[in-house]
Coordinates of C-alpha atoms in Angstrom, one line a residue:
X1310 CA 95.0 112.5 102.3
X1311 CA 95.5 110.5 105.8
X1312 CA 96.8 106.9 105.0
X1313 CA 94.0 103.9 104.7
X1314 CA 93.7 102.0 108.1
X1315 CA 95.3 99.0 107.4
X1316 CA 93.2 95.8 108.5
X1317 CA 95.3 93.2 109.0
X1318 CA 99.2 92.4 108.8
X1319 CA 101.0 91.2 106.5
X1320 CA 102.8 88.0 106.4
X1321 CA 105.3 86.5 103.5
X1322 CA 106.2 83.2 103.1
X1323 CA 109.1 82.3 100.6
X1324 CA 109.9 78.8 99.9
X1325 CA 113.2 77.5 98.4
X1326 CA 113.3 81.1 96.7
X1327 CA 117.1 81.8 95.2
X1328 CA 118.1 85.0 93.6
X1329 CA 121.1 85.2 91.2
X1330 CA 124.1 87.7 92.5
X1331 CA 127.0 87.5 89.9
X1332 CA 129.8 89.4 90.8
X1333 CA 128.1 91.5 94.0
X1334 CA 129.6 92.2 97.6
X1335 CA 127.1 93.0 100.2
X1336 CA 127.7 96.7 101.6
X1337 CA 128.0 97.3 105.1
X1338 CA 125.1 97.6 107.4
X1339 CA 124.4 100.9 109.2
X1340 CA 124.8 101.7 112.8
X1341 CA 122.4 99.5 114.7
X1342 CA 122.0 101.7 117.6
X1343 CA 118.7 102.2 119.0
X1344 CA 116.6 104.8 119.1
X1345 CA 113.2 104.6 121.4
X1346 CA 110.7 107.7 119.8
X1347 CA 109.7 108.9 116.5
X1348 CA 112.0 111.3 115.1
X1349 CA 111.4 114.8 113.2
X1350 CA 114.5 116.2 111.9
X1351 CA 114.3 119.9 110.4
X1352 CA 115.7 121.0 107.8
X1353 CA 119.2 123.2 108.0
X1354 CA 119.0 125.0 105.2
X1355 CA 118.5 128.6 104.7
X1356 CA 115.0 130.1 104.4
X1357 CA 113.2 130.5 101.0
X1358 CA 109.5 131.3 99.8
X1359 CA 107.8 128.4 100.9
X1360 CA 104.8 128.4 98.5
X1361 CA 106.5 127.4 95.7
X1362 CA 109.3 124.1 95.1
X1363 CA 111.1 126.2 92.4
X1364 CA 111.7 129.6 90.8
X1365 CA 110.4 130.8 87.5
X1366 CA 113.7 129.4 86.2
X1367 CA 113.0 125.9 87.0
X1368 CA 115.7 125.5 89.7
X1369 CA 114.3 124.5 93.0
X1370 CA 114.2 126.3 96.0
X1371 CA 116.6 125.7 98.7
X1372 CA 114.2 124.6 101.3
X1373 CA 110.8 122.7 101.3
X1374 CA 108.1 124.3 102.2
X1375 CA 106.5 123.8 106.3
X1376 CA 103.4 122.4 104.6
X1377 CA 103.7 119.7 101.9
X1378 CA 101.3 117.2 100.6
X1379 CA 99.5 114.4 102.8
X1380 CA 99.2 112.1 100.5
X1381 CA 100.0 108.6 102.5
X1382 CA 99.8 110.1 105.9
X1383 CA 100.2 113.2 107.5
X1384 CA 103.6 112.4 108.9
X1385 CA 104.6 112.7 105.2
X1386 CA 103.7 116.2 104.9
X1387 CA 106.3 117.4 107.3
X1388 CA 109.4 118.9 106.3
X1389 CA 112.9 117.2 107.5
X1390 CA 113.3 113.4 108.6
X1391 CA 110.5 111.1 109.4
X1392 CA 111.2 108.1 111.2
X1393 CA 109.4 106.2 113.9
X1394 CA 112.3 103.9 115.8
X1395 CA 111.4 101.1 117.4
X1396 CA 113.3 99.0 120.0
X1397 CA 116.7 97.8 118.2
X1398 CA 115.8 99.5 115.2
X1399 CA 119.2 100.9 113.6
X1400 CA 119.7 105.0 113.7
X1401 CA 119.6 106.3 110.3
X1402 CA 122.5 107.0 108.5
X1403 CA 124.3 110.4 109.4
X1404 CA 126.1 111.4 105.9
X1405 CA 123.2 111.8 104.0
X1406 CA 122.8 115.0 102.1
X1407 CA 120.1 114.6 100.0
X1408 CA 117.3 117.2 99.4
X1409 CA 114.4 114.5 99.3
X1410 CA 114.7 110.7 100.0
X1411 CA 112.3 107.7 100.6
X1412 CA 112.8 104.3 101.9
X1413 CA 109.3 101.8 101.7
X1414 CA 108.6 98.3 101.0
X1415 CA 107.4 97.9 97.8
X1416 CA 105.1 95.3 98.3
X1417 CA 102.9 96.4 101.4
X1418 CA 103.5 100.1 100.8
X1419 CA 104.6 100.7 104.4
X1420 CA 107.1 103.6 104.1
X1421 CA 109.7 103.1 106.6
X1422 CA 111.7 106.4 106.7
X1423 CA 112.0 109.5 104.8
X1424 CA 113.0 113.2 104.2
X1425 CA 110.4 115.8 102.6
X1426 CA 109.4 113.3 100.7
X1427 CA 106.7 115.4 99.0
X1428 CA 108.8 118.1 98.2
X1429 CA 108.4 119.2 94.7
X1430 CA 111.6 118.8 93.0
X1431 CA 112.7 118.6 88.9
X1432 CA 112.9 114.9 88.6
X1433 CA 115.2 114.6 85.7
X1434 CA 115.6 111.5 83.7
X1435 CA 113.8 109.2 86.9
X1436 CA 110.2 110.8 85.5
X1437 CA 110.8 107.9 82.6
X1438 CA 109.9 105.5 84.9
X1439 CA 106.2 107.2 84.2
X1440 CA 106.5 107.4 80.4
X1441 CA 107.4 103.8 80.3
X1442 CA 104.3 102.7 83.1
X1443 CA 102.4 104.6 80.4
X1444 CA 103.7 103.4 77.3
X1445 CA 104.6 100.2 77.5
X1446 CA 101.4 98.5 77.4
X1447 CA 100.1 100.4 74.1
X1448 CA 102.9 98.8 71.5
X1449 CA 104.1 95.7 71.2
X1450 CA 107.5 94.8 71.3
X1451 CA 107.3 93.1 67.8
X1452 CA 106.3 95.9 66.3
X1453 CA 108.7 98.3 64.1
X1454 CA 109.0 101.8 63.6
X1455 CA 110.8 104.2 61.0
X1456 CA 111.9 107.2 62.1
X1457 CA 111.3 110.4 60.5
X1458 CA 113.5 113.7 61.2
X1459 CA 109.8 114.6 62.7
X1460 CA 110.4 112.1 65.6
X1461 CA 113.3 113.4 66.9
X1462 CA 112.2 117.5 66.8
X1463 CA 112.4 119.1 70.2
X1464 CA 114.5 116.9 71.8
X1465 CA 116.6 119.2 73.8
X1466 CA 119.9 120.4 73.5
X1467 CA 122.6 117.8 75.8
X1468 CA 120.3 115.3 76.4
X1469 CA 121.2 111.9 76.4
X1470 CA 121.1 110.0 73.3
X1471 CA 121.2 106.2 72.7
X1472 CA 122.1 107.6 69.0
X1473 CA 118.4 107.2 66.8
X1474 CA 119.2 107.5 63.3
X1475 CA 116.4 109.6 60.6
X1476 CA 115.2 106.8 58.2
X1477 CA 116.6 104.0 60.2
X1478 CA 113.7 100.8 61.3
X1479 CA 114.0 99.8 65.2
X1480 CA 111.9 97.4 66.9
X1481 CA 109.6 98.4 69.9
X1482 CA 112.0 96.5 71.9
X1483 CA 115.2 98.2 70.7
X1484 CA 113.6 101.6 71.7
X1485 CA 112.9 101.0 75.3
X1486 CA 116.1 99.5 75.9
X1487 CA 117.4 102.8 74.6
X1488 CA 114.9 104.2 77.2
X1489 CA 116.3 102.5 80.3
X1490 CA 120.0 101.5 79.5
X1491 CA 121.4 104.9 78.0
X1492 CA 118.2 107.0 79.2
X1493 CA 117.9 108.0 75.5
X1494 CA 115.7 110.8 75.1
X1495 CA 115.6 110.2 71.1
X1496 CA 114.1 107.0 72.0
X1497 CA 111.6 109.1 74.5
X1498 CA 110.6 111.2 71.6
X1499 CA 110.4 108.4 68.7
X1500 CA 108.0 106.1 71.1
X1501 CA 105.7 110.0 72.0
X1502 CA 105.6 110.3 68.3
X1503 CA 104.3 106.6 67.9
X1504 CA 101.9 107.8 70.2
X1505 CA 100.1 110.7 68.5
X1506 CA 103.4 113.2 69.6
X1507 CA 104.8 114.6 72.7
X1508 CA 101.9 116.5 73.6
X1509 CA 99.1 113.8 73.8
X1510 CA 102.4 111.8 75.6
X1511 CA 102.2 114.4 78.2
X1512 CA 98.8 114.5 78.9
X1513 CA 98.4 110.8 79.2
X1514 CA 101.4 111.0 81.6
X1515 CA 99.6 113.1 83.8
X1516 CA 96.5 111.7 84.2
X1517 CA 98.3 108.4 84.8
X1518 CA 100.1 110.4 87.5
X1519 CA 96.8 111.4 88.8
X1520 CA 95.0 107.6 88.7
X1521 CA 98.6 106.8 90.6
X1522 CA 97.6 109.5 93.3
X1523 CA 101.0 111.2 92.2
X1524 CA 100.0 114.2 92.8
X1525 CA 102.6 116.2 93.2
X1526 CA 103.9 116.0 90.1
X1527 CA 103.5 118.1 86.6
X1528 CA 105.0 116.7 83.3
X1529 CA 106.0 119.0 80.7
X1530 CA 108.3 117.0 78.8
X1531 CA 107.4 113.2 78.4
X1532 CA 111.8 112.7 79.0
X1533 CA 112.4 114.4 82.4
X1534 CA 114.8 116.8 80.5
X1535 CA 114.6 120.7 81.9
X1536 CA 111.5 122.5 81.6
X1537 CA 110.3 125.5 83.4
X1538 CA 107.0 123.9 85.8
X1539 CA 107.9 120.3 85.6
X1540 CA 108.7 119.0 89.4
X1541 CA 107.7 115.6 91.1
X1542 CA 109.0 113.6 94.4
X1543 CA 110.4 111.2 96.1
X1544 CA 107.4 110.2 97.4
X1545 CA 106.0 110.2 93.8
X1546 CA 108.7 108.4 92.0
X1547 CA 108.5 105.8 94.5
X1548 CA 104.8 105.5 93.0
X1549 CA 106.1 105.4 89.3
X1550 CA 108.5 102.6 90.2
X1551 CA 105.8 100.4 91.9
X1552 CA 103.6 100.6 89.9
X1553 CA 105.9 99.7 87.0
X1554 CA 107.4 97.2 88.3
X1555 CA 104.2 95.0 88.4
X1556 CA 104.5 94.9 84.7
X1557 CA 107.0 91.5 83.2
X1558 CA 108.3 94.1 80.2
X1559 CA 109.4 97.1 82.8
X1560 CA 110.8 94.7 85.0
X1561 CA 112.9 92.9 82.3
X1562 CA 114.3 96.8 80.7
X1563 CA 115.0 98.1 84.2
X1564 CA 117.0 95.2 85.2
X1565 CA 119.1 94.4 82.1
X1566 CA 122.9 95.5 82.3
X1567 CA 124.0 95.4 78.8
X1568 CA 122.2 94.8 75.5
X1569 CA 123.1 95.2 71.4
X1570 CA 121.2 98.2 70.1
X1571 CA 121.0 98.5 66.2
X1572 CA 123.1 100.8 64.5
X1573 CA 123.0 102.8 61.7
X1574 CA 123.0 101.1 58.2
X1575 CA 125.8 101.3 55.8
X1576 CA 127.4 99.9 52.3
X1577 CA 130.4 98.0 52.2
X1578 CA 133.3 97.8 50.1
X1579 CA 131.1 95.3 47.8
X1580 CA 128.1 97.8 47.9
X1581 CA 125.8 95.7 49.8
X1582 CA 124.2 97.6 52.6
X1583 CA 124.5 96.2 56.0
X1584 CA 123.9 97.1 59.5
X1585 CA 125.9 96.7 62.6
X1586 CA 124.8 96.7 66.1
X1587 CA 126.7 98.4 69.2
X1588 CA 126.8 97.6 73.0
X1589 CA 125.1 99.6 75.1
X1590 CA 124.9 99.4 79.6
X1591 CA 123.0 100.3 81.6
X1592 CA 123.6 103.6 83.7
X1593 CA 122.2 102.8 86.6
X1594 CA 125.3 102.3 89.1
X1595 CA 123.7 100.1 91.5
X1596 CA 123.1 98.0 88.6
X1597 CA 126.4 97.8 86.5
X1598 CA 128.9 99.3 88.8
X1599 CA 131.6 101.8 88.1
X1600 CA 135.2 102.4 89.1
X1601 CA 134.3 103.8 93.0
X1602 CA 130.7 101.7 93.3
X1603 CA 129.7 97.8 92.9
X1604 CA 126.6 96.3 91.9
X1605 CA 124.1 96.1 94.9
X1606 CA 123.4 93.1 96.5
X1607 CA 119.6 92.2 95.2
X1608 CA 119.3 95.3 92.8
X1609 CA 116.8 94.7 90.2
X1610 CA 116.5 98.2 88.8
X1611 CA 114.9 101.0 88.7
X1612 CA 115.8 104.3 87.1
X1613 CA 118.6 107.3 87.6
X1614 CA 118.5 110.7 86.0
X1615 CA 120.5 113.7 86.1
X1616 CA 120.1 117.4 85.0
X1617 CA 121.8 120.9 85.8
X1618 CA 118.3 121.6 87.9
X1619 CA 117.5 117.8 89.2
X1620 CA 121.1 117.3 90.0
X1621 CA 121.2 113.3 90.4
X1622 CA 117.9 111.4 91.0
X1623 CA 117.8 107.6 91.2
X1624 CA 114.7 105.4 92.3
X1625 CA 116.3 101.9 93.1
X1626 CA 114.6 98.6 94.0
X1627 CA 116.3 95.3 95.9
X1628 CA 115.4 92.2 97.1
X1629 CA 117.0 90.5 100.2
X1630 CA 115.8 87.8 102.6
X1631 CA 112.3 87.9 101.0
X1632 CA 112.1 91.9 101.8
X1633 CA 111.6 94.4 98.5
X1634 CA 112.6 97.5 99.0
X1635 CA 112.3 100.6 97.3
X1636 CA 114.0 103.7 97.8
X1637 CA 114.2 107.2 96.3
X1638 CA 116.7 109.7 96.5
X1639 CA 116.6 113.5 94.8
X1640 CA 119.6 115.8 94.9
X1641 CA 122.1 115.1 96.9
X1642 CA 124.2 118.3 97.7
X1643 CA 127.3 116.4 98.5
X1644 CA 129.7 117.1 95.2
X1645 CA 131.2 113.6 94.6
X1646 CA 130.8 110.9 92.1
X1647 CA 128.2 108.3 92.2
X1648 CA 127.0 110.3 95.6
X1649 CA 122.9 109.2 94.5
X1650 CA 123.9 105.9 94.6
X1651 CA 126.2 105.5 97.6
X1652 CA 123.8 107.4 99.7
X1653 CA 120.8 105.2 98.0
X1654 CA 122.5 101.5 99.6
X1655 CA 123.0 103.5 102.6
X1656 CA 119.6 103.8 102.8
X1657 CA 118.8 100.4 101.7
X1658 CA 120.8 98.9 103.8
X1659 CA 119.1 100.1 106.4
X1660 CA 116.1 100.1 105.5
X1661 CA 116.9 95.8 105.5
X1662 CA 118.0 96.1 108.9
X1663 CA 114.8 98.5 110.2
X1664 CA 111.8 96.7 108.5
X1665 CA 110.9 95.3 111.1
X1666 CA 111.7 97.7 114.1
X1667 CA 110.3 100.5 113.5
X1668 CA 106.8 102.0 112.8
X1669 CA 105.9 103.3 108.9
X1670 CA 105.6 107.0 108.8
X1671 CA 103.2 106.7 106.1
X1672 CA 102.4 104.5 102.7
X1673 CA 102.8 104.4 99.2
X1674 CA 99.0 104.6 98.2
X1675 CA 97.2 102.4 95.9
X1676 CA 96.0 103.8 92.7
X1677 CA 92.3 105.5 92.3
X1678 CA 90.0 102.5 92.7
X1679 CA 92.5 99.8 93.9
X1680 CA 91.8 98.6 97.5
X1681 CA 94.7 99.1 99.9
X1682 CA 93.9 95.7 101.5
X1683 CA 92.5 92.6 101.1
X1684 CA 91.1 89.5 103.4
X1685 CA 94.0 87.9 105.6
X1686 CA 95.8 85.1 103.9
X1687 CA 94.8 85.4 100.2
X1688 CA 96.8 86.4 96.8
X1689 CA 95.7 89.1 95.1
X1690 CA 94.8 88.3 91.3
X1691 CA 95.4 90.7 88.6
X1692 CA 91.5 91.6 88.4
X1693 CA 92.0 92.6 92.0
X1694 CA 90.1 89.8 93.7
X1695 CA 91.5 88.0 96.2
X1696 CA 92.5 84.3 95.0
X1697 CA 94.6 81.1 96.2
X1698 CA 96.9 81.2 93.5
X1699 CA 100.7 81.8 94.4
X1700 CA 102.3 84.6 92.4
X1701 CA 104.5 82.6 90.4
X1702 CA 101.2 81.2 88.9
X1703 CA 99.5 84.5 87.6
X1704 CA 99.1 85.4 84.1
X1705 CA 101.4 88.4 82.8
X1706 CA 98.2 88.2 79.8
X1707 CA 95.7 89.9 82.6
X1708 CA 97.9 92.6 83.5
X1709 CA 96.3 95.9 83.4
X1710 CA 97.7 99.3 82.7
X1711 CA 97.4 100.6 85.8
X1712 CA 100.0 98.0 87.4
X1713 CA 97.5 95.9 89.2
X1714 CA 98.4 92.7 89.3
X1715 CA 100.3 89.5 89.6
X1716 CA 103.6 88.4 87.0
X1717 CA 105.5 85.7 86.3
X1718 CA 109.0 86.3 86.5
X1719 CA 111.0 86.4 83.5
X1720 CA 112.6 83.2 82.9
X1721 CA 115.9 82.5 80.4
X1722 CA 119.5 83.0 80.3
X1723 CA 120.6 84.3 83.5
X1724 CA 117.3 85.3 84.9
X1725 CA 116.1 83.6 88.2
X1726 CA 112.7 82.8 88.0
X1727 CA 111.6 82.7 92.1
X1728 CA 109.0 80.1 91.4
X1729 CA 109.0 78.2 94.5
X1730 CA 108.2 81.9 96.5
X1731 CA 104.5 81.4 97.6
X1732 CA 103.6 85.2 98.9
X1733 CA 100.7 84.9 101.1
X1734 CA 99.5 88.8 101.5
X1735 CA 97.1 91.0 103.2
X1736 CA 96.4 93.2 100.4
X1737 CA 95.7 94.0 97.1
X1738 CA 98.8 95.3 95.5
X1739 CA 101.9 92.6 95.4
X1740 CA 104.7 92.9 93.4
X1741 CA 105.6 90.2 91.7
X1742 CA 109.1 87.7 92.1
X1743 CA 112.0 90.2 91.2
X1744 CA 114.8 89.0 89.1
X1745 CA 118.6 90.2 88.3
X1746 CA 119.5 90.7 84.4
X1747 CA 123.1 90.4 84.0
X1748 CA 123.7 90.3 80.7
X1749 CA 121.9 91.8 76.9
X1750 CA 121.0 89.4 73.9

């Protein structure tokens, strides 16, 4: 499907805005050599059938097919690099190995570059990002849940656990941190069997994918684990993580570092039983760093994931200068650690540099019924109609499943709330102030 005519630009005003950055160094910038055309870069590897994105088996094929989805523009559909470069725009960066990669702003939707973005590809653990746009809404976070040996059948064999114990009570809120720090797939079948079992979880899945205009992917497992048939994209991910993000509770899981998660209860020495809590972190590198990788400079989430098929997959979202980007990236085929996420802040980074010097190559669709635009110069509220309100001053209590609308930060500890940012925006699909979580309570 052709992207929507846009009717107007956009324009963003941020006053007195601050964003917290403990501990962060800002990576380099990529080259800023010019480029004067659009760009279509094929794809060098070898030849496979291209009607299908994987074999029986479930491992992908080697190349993307010559005709993918156009889903947010034609340009999109096209196999290789896509980049429109604009007069001073930075070249793209040359290292990247990748099988599939996105970079868009994640408040107009204008993708800026990508690389078979709609190539259908096993997403791994990043296809959580659509259990939780799902979930989330139906349970609050109150609420508490005892978990029967039931709960955790079928979850399969090497997944990653945040380590759910049979007969022990969590909270709501103690199972989707378990869900976005440790990527626990216990905690991924405990909240499916809260909600009528796996199989009603992946059938509401997909026909949120489908209202999300995700279309090319198909869930089989509501975790992202292996499964023969279950592929998505960049493109679509980059949906998933949108989408979420217009929701205070996803925001506020994706973008928390560390946290206590309860343990398993026991009886001391006197007899009496008591129960202990552990730390857990968050595995998103961008977010908590590693040995070879610090945090990135305005991360404020999203989700990673990695499989023998997927290989690694991270959707990442960061906020610099009043510019939210999101980015994507599926598989590189470069064999070195942390390789998703160094290549990911390559991609950012330039993406910070190119937003405005280049022309998009597509966009990130609105959902089924959502307007793409709205009248110059008005907020969108979260019923969809265009008000005067600044974000800051929307209600997180009319939020909608389907993402649409307005947030208010999350406020407290060491969360920024950007409450002076007025957003004045052309459309109907803004994503509200982003914050950093550095530390768990």
């Amino acid at each position: 499907m052709p992207a929507p005519q846009k009717t107007a630009k956009r324009t963003l005003l941020v006053a007195s805005a601050t964003l917290l950055t403990l501990s962060l160094t800002a990576p380099a910038f990529a080259d800023g050599s010019t480029s004067p055309s659009p760009t279509t870069s094929p794809s060098t590897t070898s030849s496979a059938d291209p009607s299908s994105s994987a074999d029986p088996s479930g491992t992908p094929s080697v190349t993307p097919p010559p005709n993918m989805s156009t889903v947010g523009g034609a340009q999109l559909g096209r196999p290789g690099t896509q980049a429109n470069l604009g007069s001073g725009a930075p070249v793209l960066p040359k290292d990247l190995t990748a099988r599939s990669w996105i970079v868009s702003d994640a408040e107009s939707g204008d993708v800026l570059a990508a690389h078979n973005a709609h190539w259908r590809l096993p997403p791994a653990s990043t296809l959580k990002m659509l259990f939780a746009d799902t979930l989330l809404p139906r349970f609050p976070k109150t609420m508490t849940h005892k978990v029967a040996l039931s709960d955790l059948a079928g979850v399969g064999a090497g997944s990653s656990m945040v380590g759910i114990k049979e007969n022990e009570t969590y909270s709501v809120h103690d199972l989707w941190l378990g869900v976005f720090l440790r990527s626990g797939n216990d905690a991924v079948h405990v909240l499916s069997a809260m909600n009528k079992g796996v199989d009603q979880t992946v059938k509401d899945m997909q026909e949120h994918a489908e209202d999300l205009q995700a279309l090319d992917t198909h869930v089989v497992s509501p975790d992202g684990y292996d499964e023969k048939g279950q592929v998505s994209s960049a493109y679509d991910l980059s949906l998933f993580a949108r989408s979420g993000l217009q929701k205070k509770d996803f925001r506020e899981y994706c973008s928390t570092v560390t946290a206590k998660f309860p343990g398993e209860t026991k009886k001391n020495k006197k007899g009496k039983k008591t129960r202990e809590s552990f730390a857990i972190q968050n595995t998103n590198r961008l977010l908590a760093g590693d040995s070879d990788i610090t945090p990135y400079q305005g991360i404020a989430g999203v989700k990673n994931g990695n499989t023998t098929n997927a290989g690694a997959t991270f959707t990442g979202v960061a906020e610099r200068g009043g510019k939210v980007l999101l980015v994507t990236v599926m598989n590189p085929e470069k064999d070195e650690h942390n390789e998703v996420y160094k290549e990911a802040a390559k991609l950012l980074d330039w993406g910070f540099q190119a937003a405005d010097k280049v022309q998009p190559v597509g966009e990130l669709v609105a959902p089924k019924g959502v307007e793409p635009s709205a009248q110059a110069g008005a907020n969108a509220s979260p019923d969809g109609a265009a008000s005067g309100k600044p974000v800051a001053a929307a209600s997180d209590a009319k939020l909608r499943t389907g993402g649409i609308g307005v947030a208010l930060g999350i406020a407290g500890g060491v969360l920024v709330l950007l409450a002076a940012g007025i957003f004045l925006v052309n459309r109907r699909w803004p994503l509200p102030d982003l914050v950093r979580r550095r530390s768990g309570r």
